[in-house]
Amino acid sequence: MANRVLIADDAAFMREMLRDILTDGGYEVVGEAADGNEAVSAFAKHLPDLLTLDIVMPRKSGLEALREIVAAHPGACVVMCSALGQEALVMEALEAGARDFIVKPFKPDHVLEVAQKALAKSDD
């Protein structure tokens, strides 16, 4: 059975790019979110195996959404997506419970490798 993924990014083209990479890699994309509030509610609705979560989003940041999701679902498998130059935010996200991160622009092989490693940590 394919791992179920939720994609959260405020940029539609980034969500589409991740959806294509993950679908081609054998994952099932069960939902998408365009801001942190949508990410929190979509996570509760779908309970995905993996959430890709953009760090900087409107209404509620990815960091705030991460904290809410991890508080409600301690085993949540979350991979943060960041732009170059957001190292401090990435470190804060990892300390808050993110499993790993991927940097934009996305490289398909790297996205799939990080997703696989993050999910493997969930199985431990």
mmCIF file of C-alpha atoms in Angstrom:
data_model
loop_
_atom_site.group_PDB
_atom_site.id
_atom_site.type_symbol
_atom_site.label_atom_id
_atom_site.label_comp_id
_atom_site.label_asym_id
_atom_site.label_seq_id
_atom_site.Cartn_x
_atom_site.Cartn_y
_atom_site.Cartn_z
ATOM 1 C CA MET A 1 0.000 0.000 0.000
ATOM 2 C CA ALA A 2 1.335 3.444 -0.948
ATOM 3 C CA ASN A 3 2.295 5.908 1.769
ATOM 4 C CA ARG A 4 -0.252 8.712 2.028
ATOM 5 C CA VAL A 5 1.075 12.289 1.773
ATOM 6 C CA LEU A 6 -0.358 15.728 2.501
ATOM 7 C CA ILE A 7 1.344 18.684 0.777
ATOM 8 C CA ALA A 8 1.221 22.171 2.339
ATOM 9 C CA ASP A 9 2.678 25.140 0.456
ATOM 10 C CA ASP A 10 1.211 28.554 -0.334
ATOM 11 C CA ALA A 11 2.529 28.406 -3.920
ATOM 12 C CA ALA A 12 0.299 26.267 -6.157
ATOM 13 C CA PHE A 13 3.173 25.500 -8.555
ATOM 14 C CA MET A 14 5.277 24.156 -5.652
ATOM 15 C CA ARG A 15 2.409 21.914 -4.537
ATOM 16 C CA GLU A 16 2.043 20.685 -8.109
ATOM 17 C CA MET A 17 5.778 20.013 -8.406
ATOM 18 C CA LEU A 18 5.829 18.044 -5.137
ATOM 19 C CA ARG A 19 2.652 16.178 -6.113
ATOM 20 C CA ASP A 20 4.252 15.105 -9.414
ATOM 21 C CA ILE A 21 7.527 14.042 -7.749
ATOM 22 C CA LEU A 22 5.803 12.091 -4.972
ATOM 23 C CA THR A 23 3.167 10.485 -7.222
ATOM 24 C CA ASP A 24 5.862 9.405 -9.689
ATOM 25 C CA GLY A 25 7.751 7.990 -6.676
ATOM 26 C CA GLY A 26 4.820 5.772 -5.708
ATOM 27 C CA TYR A 27 3.222 7.924 -3.006
ATOM 28 C CA GLU A 28 -0.499 8.707 -2.785
ATOM 29 C CA VAL A 29 -1.190 12.429 -2.340
ATOM 30 C CA VAL A 30 -4.344 12.585 -0.194
ATOM 31 C CA GLY A 31 -4.649 16.347 0.142
ATOM 32 C CA GLU A 32 -3.145 19.785 -0.262
ATOM 33 C CA ALA A 33 -3.127 22.940 1.853
ATOM 34 C CA ALA A 34 -2.285 26.538 0.911
ATOM 35 C CA ASP A 35 -1.608 27.918 4.408
ATOM 36 C CA GLY A 36 -0.866 26.817 7.952
ATOM 37 C CA ASN A 37 -4.503 26.769 9.067
ATOM 38 C CA GLU A 38 -5.458 24.520 6.144
ATOM 39 C CA ALA A 39 -2.469 22.280 6.908
ATOM 40 C CA VAL A 40 -3.600 21.727 10.509
ATOM 41 C CA SER A 41 -7.197 20.895 9.548
ATOM 42 C CA ALA A 42 -6.204 18.765 6.534
ATOM 43 C CA PHE A 43 -3.758 16.784 8.691
ATOM 44 C CA ALA A 44 -6.508 16.021 11.233
ATOM 45 C CA LYS A 45 -8.892 15.052 8.411
ATOM 46 C CA HIS A 46 -6.543 12.817 6.393
ATOM 47 C CA LEU A 47 -4.021 11.631 9.045
ATOM 48 C CA PRO A 48 -1.359 11.165 6.349
ATOM 49 C CA ASP A 49 1.766 9.048 6.748
ATOM 50 C CA LEU A 50 3.834 12.093 5.705
ATOM 51 C CA LEU A 51 3.283 15.860 5.607
ATOM 52 C CA THR A 52 5.466 18.158 3.520
ATOM 53 C CA LEU A 53 5.125 21.579 5.139
ATOM 54 C CA ASP A 54 6.419 24.886 3.799
ATOM 55 C CA ILE A 55 8.091 26.918 6.544
ATOM 56 C CA VAL A 56 6.849 30.345 5.406
ATOM 57 C CA MET A 57 3.110 30.530 4.667
ATOM 58 C CA PRO A 58 0.337 33.097 5.190
ATOM 59 C CA ARG A 59 -2.211 33.197 8.054
ATOM 60 C CA LYS A 60 -0.299 30.625 10.118
ATOM 61 C CA SER A 61 3.368 29.857 9.464
ATOM 62 C CA GLY A 62 4.587 26.356 8.803
ATOM 63 C CA LEU A 63 6.396 26.492 12.136
ATOM 64 C CA GLU A 64 3.183 27.333 14.019
ATOM 65 C CA ALA A 65 1.297 24.627 12.102
ATOM 66 C CA LEU A 66 4.065 22.110 12.873
ATOM 67 C CA ARG A 67 3.839 22.821 16.604
ATOM 68 C CA GLU A 68 0.041 22.419 16.557
ATOM 69 C CA ILE A 69 0.156 19.197 14.541
ATOM 70 C CA VAL A 70 2.892 17.598 16.664
ATOM 71 C CA ALA A 71 1.060 18.573 19.879
ATOM 72 C CA ALA A 72 -2.149 16.900 18.642
ATOM 73 C CA HIS A 73 -0.435 13.994 16.837
ATOM 74 C CA PRO A 74 2.919 13.255 18.559
ATOM 75 C CA GLY A 75 3.931 10.627 15.987
ATOM 76 C CA ALA A 76 3.360 12.938 13.010
ATOM 77 C CA CYS A 77 5.944 12.534 10.248
ATOM 78 C CA VAL A 78 6.629 16.053 8.962
ATOM 79 C CA VAL A 79 9.247 17.189 6.450
ATOM 80 C CA MET A 80 9.723 20.953 6.200
ATOM 81 C CA CYS A 81 10.229 22.734 2.875
ATOM 82 C CA SER A 82 12.387 25.844 2.905
ATOM 83 C CA ALA A 83 14.129 28.305 0.658
ATOM 84 C CA LEU A 84 17.855 28.899 0.866
ATOM 85 C CA GLY A 85 18.747 31.233 3.712
ATOM 86 C CA GLN A 86 16.114 29.911 6.132
ATOM 87 C CA GLU A 87 18.551 27.815 8.184
ATOM 88 C CA ALA A 88 17.494 29.321 11.536
ATOM 89 C CA LEU A 89 13.838 28.494 10.841
ATOM 90 C CA VAL A 90 14.780 24.975 9.729
ATOM 91 C CA MET A 91 16.711 24.376 12.964
ATOM 92 C CA GLU A 92 13.748 25.660 14.973
ATOM 93 C CA ALA A 93 11.422 23.308 13.051
ATOM 94 C CA LEU A 94 13.684 20.302 13.659
ATOM 95 C CA GLU A 95 13.743 21.131 17.375
ATOM 96 C CA ALA A 96 9.918 21.395 17.303
ATOM 97 C CA GLY A 97 9.513 17.890 15.895
ATOM 98 C CA ALA A 98 10.060 17.959 12.132
ATOM 99 C CA ARG A 99 11.815 14.806 10.893
ATOM 100 C CA ASP A 100 13.832 16.471 8.122
ATOM 101 C CA PHE A 101 13.729 19.242 5.531
ATOM 102 C CA ILE A 102 14.078 19.779 1.797
ATOM 103 C CA VAL A 103 15.345 22.969 0.181
ATOM 104 C CA LYS A 104 13.747 24.661 -2.818
ATOM 105 C CA PRO A 105 14.201 24.327 -5.737
ATOM 106 C CA PHE A 106 13.242 20.676 -5.337
ATOM 107 C CA LYS A 107 15.402 17.921 -6.812
ATOM 108 C CA PRO A 108 13.180 14.851 -7.339
ATOM 109 C CA ASP A 109 15.744 12.279 -6.172
ATOM 110 C CA HIS A 110 16.459 14.248 -3.000
ATOM 111 C CA VAL A 111 12.739 14.745 -2.209
ATOM 112 C CA LEU A 112 12.114 11.001 -2.507
ATOM 113 C CA GLU A 113 15.206 10.146 -0.445
ATOM 114 C CA VAL A 114 14.201 12.513 2.379
ATOM 115 C CA ALA A 115 10.594 11.240 2.324
ATOM 116 C CA GLN A 116 11.767 7.633 2.505
ATOM 117 C CA LYS A 117 14.183 8.357 5.384
ATOM 118 C CA ALA A 118 11.566 10.335 7.328
ATOM 119 C CA LEU A 119 9.037 7.514 6.975
ATOM 120 C CA ALA A 120 11.674 4.947 7.996
ATOM 121 C CA LYS A 121 12.209 6.940 11.224
ATOM 122 C CA SER A 122 8.437 6.648 11.820
ATOM 123 C CA ASP A 123 8.700 2.870 11.709
ATOM 124 C CA ASP A 124 11.382 2.776 14.438
#
